[in-house]
Amino acid sequence: MTAPLTVILFGATGDLARRKLIPGLLHLYLSGLVDDLRVVGTSLDEMSVDEFRDLAVEAVKEFSVRNSDDSALRDFAQRLDYVSGTAGPQALREAVDRSEEELGGGELLRLHYLSVPPRAALKAVGTIGEAGLVERSRIIMEKPFGTDYESAVKLNGQLHEVFDEEQIFRIDHFLGKEPAQNILAFRFANGLFEPIWHRNHIDHIQIDVPETLGLSQRGDFYEQTGAYRDMVVTHLFQILAFTAMEPPTSLEPQAISREKNKVFRSMLPLEPGNVVRGQYVGYRDEKGVADDSQTETFVALKCFIDNWRWAGVPFYLRTGKELAEGARIISIAYREPPQSMFPPGSGVGDHGPDHLTFDLADRARMSLSFYGKRPGPGMKLDKLSMQFSMQDTDWAGSVLEAYERLIYDAARGDRTLFVSASGIERLWEISQPLLDNPPVVRPYQKGSWGPNQIHQLITPFTWRLPFERQWRESSSKT
């Protein structure tokens, strides 16, 4: 449990707050993971406290993945306060003071969540400083954390004028998902896998996050970012660090953060020739998009980690909008045996190398594929798999949603799943060659897997999506 907590929610009437943050805060309160909780919402919208409470109740009813008791929901609503952003810093301070009076004395904590556009983030930080709400507080920052190395250094410098680095939590909801953390458990708790998590045994690794979604009226925002800045720096590289990091000295946040940062420091600068950029046909017709836009809605790249464990092993990353399927997959391809004793026609090699696959979608799943003998006479081999799904266990109800876990971790001061200032600056540093000399943007059709050039990028390997093998949906299926 955390200390009694006041969450100051900037952008409290926005889409993220209604869909994820308010329902998540309700669950943290009802679960008892926080000792006591109050929320002070603030945004540019003019509304009364009662109107904000009504908005919160409707948000929970519409978007919560859990059924909430009406009496518990009413009790939670009474813990909400609201201050319009136009009322000024002093009004915000008074609302927080009221909240802390209700929470009582003792060790109280403030958690500022900036669910606001990037251009409004520093203004919100300034408001916090003017209101005198920095003491006993932590701040959660939404992406993006700059748009290049220079802007990231400048942003971090401005943040550090108000907050110490230990108070700043740069959020990545991908790392809040249960399967992402299962990578750590899978690697470091099992003597079976850690010895073969190495260039001697691993051929290549794919991190694949295709999306079927379009822009949803975010054209003006996306024009300033694109797929690389929006997804790769803030999400896919963070997943890469968890996959590639060395064993930490302990599971303490500082030890894990050190190993993640070592991965970033070991990454080689990106070569533009190892990057494919794409734009779906029709993007330029979206609201807020320039007629001659060169912004990528798709990016695939090959990168390398120049250290003892991973030297020479390519990491392939891919993400994009309006693609054929939505998925979040880490696929680890193991090296094939150096020589086959099996006769032609046995099936060996027909289905590619053995793969260990992590599904990072909301349903935590893992799969290990390998060759096995088909029953009967002769030596005919088929690709088999072992699969694990969190839904098949008694633990499924204990899973926290990504934002719930990250808010909870920030309240406890656990920085394991958050990126540091030095880490994000290093990622922009290795990105600079690509940003300075971006490859041409190639068109692709909606519902496809991106530009055809992605197959040349990954040769002699192949992309794991679309899957040839389907996940089993229950233990009764084969």
Coordinates of C-alpha atoms in Angstrom, one line a residue:
M1 CA 0.0 0.0 0.0
T2 CA 1.1 3.6 -0.6
A3 CA 0.8 6.6 1.6
P4 CA -2.5 8.5 1.5
L5 CA -2.5 10.0 -2.0
T6 CA -3.9 13.1 -3.8
V7 CA -3.8 12.8 -7.5
I8 CA -3.8 16.1 -9.4
L9 CA -5.1 15.1 -12.8
F10 CA -4.3 17.7 -15.5
G11 CA -6.4 17.1 -18.6
A12 CA -9.1 15.5 -16.4
T13 CA -11.9 15.8 -19.0
G14 CA -9.8 14.5 -21.9
D15 CA -10.1 11.2 -23.7
L16 CA -7.2 9.4 -21.9
A17 CA -8.6 10.5 -18.5
R18 CA -12.1 9.2 -19.2
R19 CA -11.0 5.9 -20.9
K20 CA -8.2 4.8 -18.6
L21 CA -7.1 7.1 -15.8
I22 CA -10.4 7.7 -13.9
P23 CA -11.5 4.0 -14.1
G24 CA -8.0 3.0 -13.1
L25 CA -7.9 5.3 -10.1
L26 CA -11.3 3.8 -9.0
H27 CA -9.8 0.3 -9.2
L28 CA -6.7 1.3 -7.2
Y29 CA -9.0 2.8 -4.5
L30 CA -11.3 -0.2 -4.3
S31 CA -8.5 -2.7 -4.4
G32 CA -6.9 -1.2 -1.3
L33 CA -3.5 -0.8 -3.1
V34 CA -3.5 2.8 -2.0
D35 CA -4.2 3.5 1.7
D36 CA -6.5 6.4 0.9
L37 CA -7.1 8.4 -2.3
R38 CA -8.5 11.7 -3.5
V39 CA -8.4 13.2 -6.9
V40 CA -8.3 16.9 -7.9
G41 CA -9.1 17.3 -11.6
T42 CA -8.2 20.3 -13.7
S43 CA -8.6 21.2 -17.3
L44 CA -9.5 24.2 -19.5
D45 CA -13.2 23.2 -19.4
E46 CA -15.5 25.3 -17.2
M47 CA -17.6 23.0 -15.0
S48 CA -18.7 22.5 -11.4
V49 CA -17.5 19.9 -9.1
D50 CA -20.8 18.0 -9.4
E51 CA -20.5 18.1 -13.2
F52 CA -17.0 16.6 -13.0
R53 CA -18.2 13.9 -10.7
D54 CA -21.0 13.1 -13.1
L55 CA -18.5 12.9 -16.0
A56 CA -16.3 10.5 -13.9
V57 CA -19.2 8.2 -13.1
E58 CA -20.2 8.0 -16.7
A59 CA -16.6 7.4 -17.8
V60 CA -16.4 4.4 -15.4
K61 CA -19.7 3.0 -16.6
E62 CA -18.7 3.3 -20.2
F63 CA -15.0 2.4 -20.2
S64 CA -14.2 0.3 -17.1
V65 CA -13.3 -3.3 -17.7
R66 CA -14.7 -4.2 -14.3
N67 CA -18.1 -4.1 -12.8
S68 CA -18.4 -1.5 -10.1
D69 CA -20.9 -1.5 -7.2
D70 CA -23.1 1.6 -7.4
S71 CA -22.5 2.5 -3.7
A72 CA -18.7 2.2 -4.1
L73 CA -18.9 4.3 -7.3
R74 CA -20.8 7.0 -5.4
D75 CA -18.3 6.9 -2.6
F76 CA -15.5 7.3 -5.0
A77 CA -17.2 10.2 -6.8
Q78 CA -17.3 12.1 -3.4
R79 CA -13.5 11.9 -3.4
L80 CA -13.3 14.0 -6.6
D81 CA -12.8 17.7 -6.7
Y82 CA -12.4 20.0 -9.8
V83 CA -10.7 23.3 -10.6
S84 CA -10.8 25.0 -14.0
G85 CA -7.4 25.8 -15.4
T86 CA -8.5 29.4 -15.8
A87 CA -8.9 29.8 -12.0
G88 CA -5.1 30.0 -11.6
P89 CA -2.5 28.3 -9.4
Q90 CA -3.9 29.5 -6.1
A91 CA -7.3 27.9 -6.7
L92 CA -5.5 24.6 -7.5
R93 CA -3.5 24.9 -4.3
E94 CA -6.6 25.5 -2.3
A95 CA -8.3 22.4 -3.8
V96 CA -5.2 20.3 -2.9
D97 CA -5.2 21.7 0.6
R98 CA -8.9 20.7 1.0
S99 CA -8.0 17.2 -0.2
E100 CA -5.2 16.8 2.2
E101 CA -7.4 18.0 5.1
E102 CA -9.9 15.2 4.2
L103 CA -7.0 12.7 4.1
G104 CA -5.9 13.7 7.6
G105 CA -2.4 14.3 8.9
G106 CA 0.7 12.1 8.6
E107 CA 2.7 11.3 5.6
L108 CA 0.8 12.5 2.6
L109 CA 1.8 12.2 -1.1
R110 CA 0.9 14.2 -4.2
L111 CA 1.0 12.7 -7.6
H112 CA 0.6 15.0 -10.6
Y113 CA -0.5 13.3 -13.8
L114 CA 0.0 15.4 -16.9
S115 CA -2.6 14.0 -19.4
V116 CA -2.1 17.0 -21.7
P117 CA -0.7 17.6 -25.1
P118 CA 3.1 18.1 -25.3
R119 CA 2.8 21.8 -25.9
A120 CA 0.8 22.2 -22.6
A121 CA 3.1 20.1 -20.4
L122 CA 5.6 22.8 -19.4
K123 CA 2.8 25.2 -18.7
A124 CA 1.3 22.6 -16.3
V125 CA 4.7 22.2 -14.7
G126 CA 4.9 25.9 -14.2
T127 CA 1.4 26.0 -12.6
I128 CA 2.5 23.3 -10.1
G129 CA 5.6 25.3 -9.2
E130 CA 3.6 28.5 -8.8
A131 CA 1.0 26.7 -6.7
G132 CA 3.8 25.5 -4.3
L133 CA 2.8 21.8 -4.9
V134 CA 6.3 20.4 -5.7
E135 CA 7.1 19.3 -2.1
R136 CA 6.1 15.7 -1.3
S137 CA 5.1 15.2 -5.0
R138 CA 5.9 13.1 -8.0
I139 CA 4.9 13.9 -11.6
I140 CA 3.9 11.5 -14.4
M141 CA 4.8 12.8 -17.9
E142 CA 3.1 11.5 -21.1
K143 CA 5.1 11.0 -24.3
P144 CA 6.6 12.3 -26.4
F145 CA 9.7 13.3 -24.4
G146 CA 11.1 15.7 -27.0
T147 CA 11.3 15.3 -30.8
D148 CA 15.1 15.0 -31.2
Y149 CA 18.2 15.1 -29.0
E150 CA 18.4 18.9 -28.7
S151 CA 14.7 19.3 -27.7
A152 CA 14.9 16.3 -25.2
V153 CA 17.9 17.9 -23.5
K154 CA 16.1 21.3 -23.3
L155 CA 12.8 19.7 -22.0
N156 CA 14.7 17.8 -19.3
G157 CA 16.5 21.0 -18.3
Q158 CA 13.3 22.9 -18.0
L159 CA 11.7 20.0 -15.9
H160 CA 14.7 19.9 -13.6
E161 CA 14.2 23.6 -12.8
V162 CA 11.1 22.6 -10.9
F163 CA 11.4 18.9 -10.1
D164 CA 14.3 16.6 -9.2
E165 CA 14.9 13.7 -11.6
E166 CA 13.8 11.3 -8.8
Q167 CA 10.4 13.0 -8.9
I168 CA 9.8 12.6 -12.6
F169 CA 8.1 9.5 -14.1
R170 CA 8.1 9.4 -17.9
I171 CA 5.3 6.9 -18.6
D172 CA 5.2 4.1 -21.2
H173 CA 2.0 2.2 -21.0
F174 CA 3.5 -0.7 -23.0
L175 CA 5.8 -1.5 -20.1
G176 CA 2.9 -1.5 -17.7
K177 CA 1.4 -4.6 -19.3
E178 CA 1.8 -7.9 -17.5
P179 CA 3.5 -9.7 -20.4
A180 CA 6.2 -7.1 -20.6
Q181 CA 7.2 -7.7 -17.0
N182 CA 6.9 -11.4 -17.6
I183 CA 10.0 -11.1 -19.8
L184 CA 12.0 -10.4 -16.7
A185 CA 10.5 -13.3 -14.8
F186 CA 10.9 -15.6 -17.8
R187 CA 14.6 -14.7 -18.3
F188 CA 16.0 -14.4 -14.8
A189 CA 13.9 -16.9 -12.8
N190 CA 14.5 -19.9 -15.1
G191 CA 17.8 -21.6 -15.6
L192 CA 16.5 -23.1 -18.8
F193 CA 16.4 -19.9 -20.8
E194 CA 18.9 -17.4 -19.5
P195 CA 22.0 -19.5 -20.7
I196 CA 20.6 -19.4 -24.3
W197 CA 19.6 -15.8 -24.2
H198 CA 22.7 -15.0 -26.2
R199 CA 24.1 -14.3 -29.7
N200 CA 25.5 -17.9 -29.7
H201 CA 21.9 -19.3 -29.7
I202 CA 19.7 -16.4 -31.0
D203 CA 19.5 -15.7 -34.7
H204 CA 17.5 -12.5 -34.6
I205 CA 14.7 -10.7 -32.7
Q206 CA 11.5 -9.0 -33.9
I207 CA 9.4 -6.5 -32.0
D208 CA 6.2 -6.0 -34.0
V209 CA 3.4 -3.6 -33.1
P210 CA 1.1 -3.2 -36.1
E211 CA -2.1 -1.2 -35.5
T212 CA -5.4 -1.3 -37.4
L213 CA -6.3 2.2 -36.0
G214 CA -6.1 5.4 -38.0
L215 CA -5.5 8.8 -36.6
S216 CA -8.9 9.5 -35.0
Q217 CA -8.8 13.3 -35.7
R218 CA -5.1 13.5 -34.5
G219 CA -3.7 14.6 -37.9
D220 CA -2.3 17.9 -36.6
F221 CA -0.5 16.1 -33.7
Y222 CA 0.7 13.3 -35.9
E223 CA 2.2 15.7 -38.4
Q224 CA 4.6 16.9 -35.7
T225 CA 5.7 13.4 -34.7
G226 CA 5.1 10.5 -37.1
A227 CA 5.4 6.8 -36.4
Y228 CA 9.1 6.8 -35.4
R229 CA 8.8 9.6 -32.8
D230 CA 5.4 8.5 -31.6
M231 CA 6.0 4.7 -31.2
V232 CA 9.6 3.6 -31.7
V233 CA 11.5 5.9 -29.3
T234 CA 8.9 5.9 -26.5
H235 CA 7.6 2.3 -26.8
L236 CA 9.5 -0.2 -29.0
F237 CA 13.0 0.8 -27.8
Q238 CA 11.8 0.4 -24.2
I239 CA 10.6 -3.1 -24.9
L240 CA 14.0 -3.8 -26.7
A241 CA 15.8 -2.8 -23.5
F242 CA 13.8 -5.3 -21.3
T243 CA 14.5 -8.0 -23.9
A244 CA 18.2 -7.3 -24.2
M245 CA 19.3 -6.1 -20.7
E246 CA 21.9 -7.9 -18.7
P247 CA 20.8 -9.5 -15.4
P248 CA 20.4 -6.7 -12.8
T249 CA 22.1 -7.1 -9.4
S250 CA 18.7 -7.1 -7.9
L251 CA 15.1 -6.4 -8.8
E252 CA 15.4 -2.9 -7.3
P253 CA 14.4 -0.1 -9.6
Q254 CA 17.8 1.5 -9.7
A255 CA 19.5 -1.7 -10.6
I256 CA 17.1 -2.4 -13.5
S257 CA 17.3 1.2 -14.7
R258 CA 21.1 0.9 -14.8
E259 CA 20.9 -2.2 -17.0
K260 CA 18.3 -0.6 -19.4
N261 CA 20.5 2.4 -19.8
K262 CA 23.5 0.2 -20.6
V263 CA 21.5 -1.3 -23.5
F264 CA 20.8 2.2 -24.8
R265 CA 24.4 3.2 -24.5
S266 CA 25.4 0.1 -26.4
M267 CA 23.0 0.6 -29.3
L268 CA 24.7 1.7 -32.6
P269 CA 23.4 4.9 -34.3
L270 CA 20.6 4.1 -36.7
E271 CA 21.6 3.9 -40.4
P272 CA 19.0 5.4 -42.7
G273 CA 19.6 2.6 -45.1
N274 CA 18.3 0.2 -42.5
V275 CA 15.0 2.0 -42.2
V276 CA 11.8 1.8 -44.2
R277 CA 9.3 4.6 -43.9
G278 CA 5.7 4.4 -45.3
Q279 CA 2.5 6.4 -45.5
Y280 CA -0.9 4.8 -46.0
V281 CA -2.8 5.9 -49.1
G282 CA -5.3 8.5 -47.9
Y283 CA -3.3 10.0 -45.1
R284 CA -2.9 13.3 -46.8
D285 CA -6.8 13.6 -46.9
E286 CA -7.0 13.4 -43.1
K287 CA -7.9 16.6 -41.3
G288 CA -4.9 18.6 -40.2
V289 CA -2.5 16.9 -42.7
A290 CA -0.5 18.8 -45.3
D291 CA -1.3 18.0 -48.9
D292 CA 2.4 17.2 -49.6
S293 CA 3.1 15.6 -46.2
Q294 CA 6.2 13.4 -45.8
T295 CA 5.2 12.2 -42.3
E296 CA 5.5 8.4 -42.0
T297 CA 2.6 6.5 -40.6
F298 CA 4.7 3.3 -40.8
V299 CA 8.3 2.5 -39.9
A300 CA 10.4 -0.7 -39.9
L301 CA 14.0 -0.7 -39.0
K302 CA 17.0 -2.9 -38.2
C303 CA 19.2 -2.0 -35.3
F304 CA 22.1 -3.5 -33.4
I305 CA 23.4 -3.6 -29.9
D306 CA 27.2 -3.5 -29.8
N307 CA 28.0 -5.5 -26.7
W308 CA 29.3 -9.0 -25.8
R309 CA 25.9 -10.6 -25.6
W310 CA 24.3 -9.2 -28.7
A311 CA 27.1 -8.3 -31.2
G312 CA 25.9 -9.2 -34.7
V313 CA 22.3 -10.1 -33.8
P314 CA 19.9 -7.9 -35.7
F315 CA 16.8 -6.5 -33.9
Y316 CA 13.9 -5.8 -36.3
L317 CA 11.2 -3.3 -35.2
R318 CA 8.0 -2.6 -37.0
T319 CA 4.9 -0.4 -36.3
G320 CA 2.3 1.5 -38.3
K321 CA -1.2 2.7 -38.7
E322 CA -4.0 1.2 -40.8
L323 CA -2.3 -2.2 -41.1
A324 CA -3.9 -5.6 -41.6
E325 CA -4.0 -6.7 -38.0
G326 CA -3.3 -5.3 -34.6
A327 CA -0.7 -7.1 -32.4
R328 CA 2.1 -6.5 -29.9
I329 CA 4.6 -9.3 -30.4
I330 CA 8.2 -10.0 -29.4
S331 CA 9.5 -13.0 -31.4
I332 CA 12.9 -14.5 -30.6
A333 CA 14.2 -16.7 -33.4
Y334 CA 16.8 -19.3 -32.3
R335 CA 19.6 -20.5 -34.5
E336 CA 19.0 -23.8 -36.4
P337 CA 21.3 -26.8 -35.8
P338 CA 24.6 -26.5 -37.8
Q339 CA 23.9 -29.8 -39.6
S340 CA 20.8 -31.9 -40.1
M341 CA 20.8 -35.6 -39.8
F342 CA 17.2 -35.9 -41.0
P343 CA 16.5 -37.2 -44.5
P344 CA 15.0 -35.0 -47.3
G345 CA 11.3 -34.7 -46.9
S346 CA 11.3 -35.1 -43.2
G347 CA 10.0 -31.6 -42.7
V348 CA 13.0 -30.1 -40.9
G349 CA 13.5 -26.5 -42.0
D350 CA 10.1 -26.3 -43.7
H351 CA 8.7 -24.0 -41.0
G352 CA 11.7 -21.9 -40.1
P353 CA 13.6 -21.7 -36.9
D354 CA 12.3 -22.3 -33.4
H355 CA 10.7 -19.3 -31.9
L356 CA 9.9 -18.0 -28.4
T357 CA 7.0 -15.5 -28.7
F358 CA 5.6 -13.0 -26.2
D359 CA 2.2 -11.6 -26.9
L360 CA 2.2 -8.1 -25.3
A361 CA -1.5 -7.5 -25.9
D362 CA -3.9 -7.3 -22.9
R363 CA -4.1 -11.1 -22.7
A364 CA -0.7 -12.2 -21.4
R365 CA 0.4 -15.1 -23.5
M366 CA 3.7 -16.9 -24.4
S367 CA 4.5 -19.6 -27.0
L368 CA 7.5 -21.8 -27.7
S369 CA 7.6 -23.5 -31.1
F370 CA 9.9 -26.4 -31.9
Y371 CA 10.1 -29.5 -34.1
G372 CA 8.7 -32.9 -33.0
K373 CA 8.2 -36.3 -34.6
R374 CA 4.8 -37.0 -36.1
P375 CA 3.3 -40.2 -34.6
G376 CA 3.6 -43.2 -36.9
P377 CA 6.2 -45.0 -39.0
G378 CA 9.1 -43.1 -40.6
M379 CA 10.7 -39.9 -39.4
K380 CA 8.3 -37.1 -40.4
L381 CA 8.6 -33.9 -38.3
D382 CA 6.0 -31.2 -37.6
K383 CA 6.2 -27.8 -35.9
L384 CA 4.7 -28.1 -32.4
S385 CA 4.3 -25.5 -29.7
M386 CA 3.9 -25.0 -25.9
Q387 CA 1.6 -22.2 -24.9
F388 CA 0.8 -20.3 -21.8
S389 CA -2.1 -17.9 -21.3
M390 CA -2.8 -15.9 -18.1
Q391 CA -6.5 -16.4 -18.8
D392 CA -6.0 -20.2 -18.1
T393 CA -4.8 -19.6 -14.6
D394 CA -6.4 -18.6 -11.3
W395 CA -4.4 -15.3 -11.3
A396 CA -6.2 -13.7 -14.2
G397 CA -8.4 -11.5 -12.0
S398 CA -5.3 -10.1 -10.3
V399 CA -4.0 -8.5 -13.5
L400 CA -3.7 -4.7 -13.3
E401 CA -4.3 -2.7 -16.4
A402 CA -1.2 -0.9 -17.7
Y403 CA -2.1 2.6 -16.5
E404 CA -3.2 1.2 -13.1
R405 CA 0.1 -0.5 -12.5
L406 CA 2.1 2.6 -13.6
I407 CA 0.2 5.0 -11.4
Y408 CA 0.6 2.6 -8.5
D409 CA 4.3 2.2 -9.1
A410 CA 4.8 6.0 -9.4
A411 CA 2.9 6.4 -6.1
R412 CA 5.3 3.9 -4.5
G413 CA 8.3 5.6 -6.1
D414 CA 9.2 2.4 -8.1
R415 CA 11.0 3.6 -11.3
T416 CA 11.4 0.1 -12.8
L417 CA 9.0 0.7 -15.7
F418 CA 9.9 4.3 -16.3
V419 CA 12.6 5.9 -18.5
S420 CA 15.2 8.2 -17.2
A421 CA 16.4 11.5 -18.6
S422 CA 19.7 10.1 -19.6
G423 CA 18.0 7.1 -21.3
I424 CA 15.7 9.2 -23.4
E425 CA 18.5 11.5 -24.4
R426 CA 20.6 8.6 -25.5
L427 CA 17.8 7.2 -27.7
W428 CA 17.4 10.6 -29.4
E429 CA 21.2 10.7 -29.9
I430 CA 21.3 7.4 -31.8
S431 CA 18.2 8.5 -33.8
Q432 CA 19.9 11.7 -35.1
P433 CA 21.3 10.1 -38.3
L434 CA 17.8 9.0 -39.2
L435 CA 16.2 12.3 -38.3
D436 CA 18.9 14.2 -40.3
N437 CA 18.6 12.0 -43.4
P438 CA 15.2 10.2 -43.4
P439 CA 14.6 7.7 -46.2
V440 CA 11.9 8.4 -48.8
V441 CA 8.3 7.8 -47.6
R442 CA 6.7 5.0 -49.6
P443 CA 2.9 4.5 -50.0
Y444 CA 1.0 1.5 -48.8
Q445 CA -2.6 0.4 -48.9
K446 CA -4.8 0.4 -45.8
G447 CA -5.2 -3.2 -44.6
S448 CA -1.8 -4.3 -45.9
W449 CA 1.4 -5.0 -43.9
G450 CA 3.2 -1.8 -45.1
P451 CA 5.5 -1.1 -48.1
N452 CA 7.0 -4.0 -50.0
Q453 CA 10.5 -2.8 -49.1
I454 CA 10.1 -4.3 -45.6
H455 CA 10.8 -7.8 -47.0
Q456 CA 14.1 -6.6 -48.4
L457 CA 15.0 -5.1 -45.0
I458 CA 14.6 -8.4 -43.2
T459 CA 16.0 -10.8 -45.9
P460 CA 17.1 -13.6 -45.5
F461 CA 14.6 -13.8 -42.6
T462 CA 10.8 -13.3 -42.8
W463 CA 8.4 -11.3 -40.7
R464 CA 6.5 -13.3 -38.1
L465 CA 3.2 -11.5 -38.9
P466 CA 0.8 -12.7 -40.1
F467 CA 1.2 -15.8 -38.0
E468 CA 1.0 -19.2 -39.7
R469 CA 0.2 -20.8 -36.4
Q470 CA -2.8 -19.6 -34.3
W471 CA -2.9 -19.2 -30.6
R472 CA -5.0 -21.8 -28.9
E473 CA -7.9 -20.2 -27.1
S474 CA -8.4 -22.9 -24.5
S475 CA -6.6 -25.9 -23.2
S476 CA -9.1 -28.2 -24.8
K477 CA -8.0 -27.3 -28.3
T478 CA -5.0 -28.7 -30.0

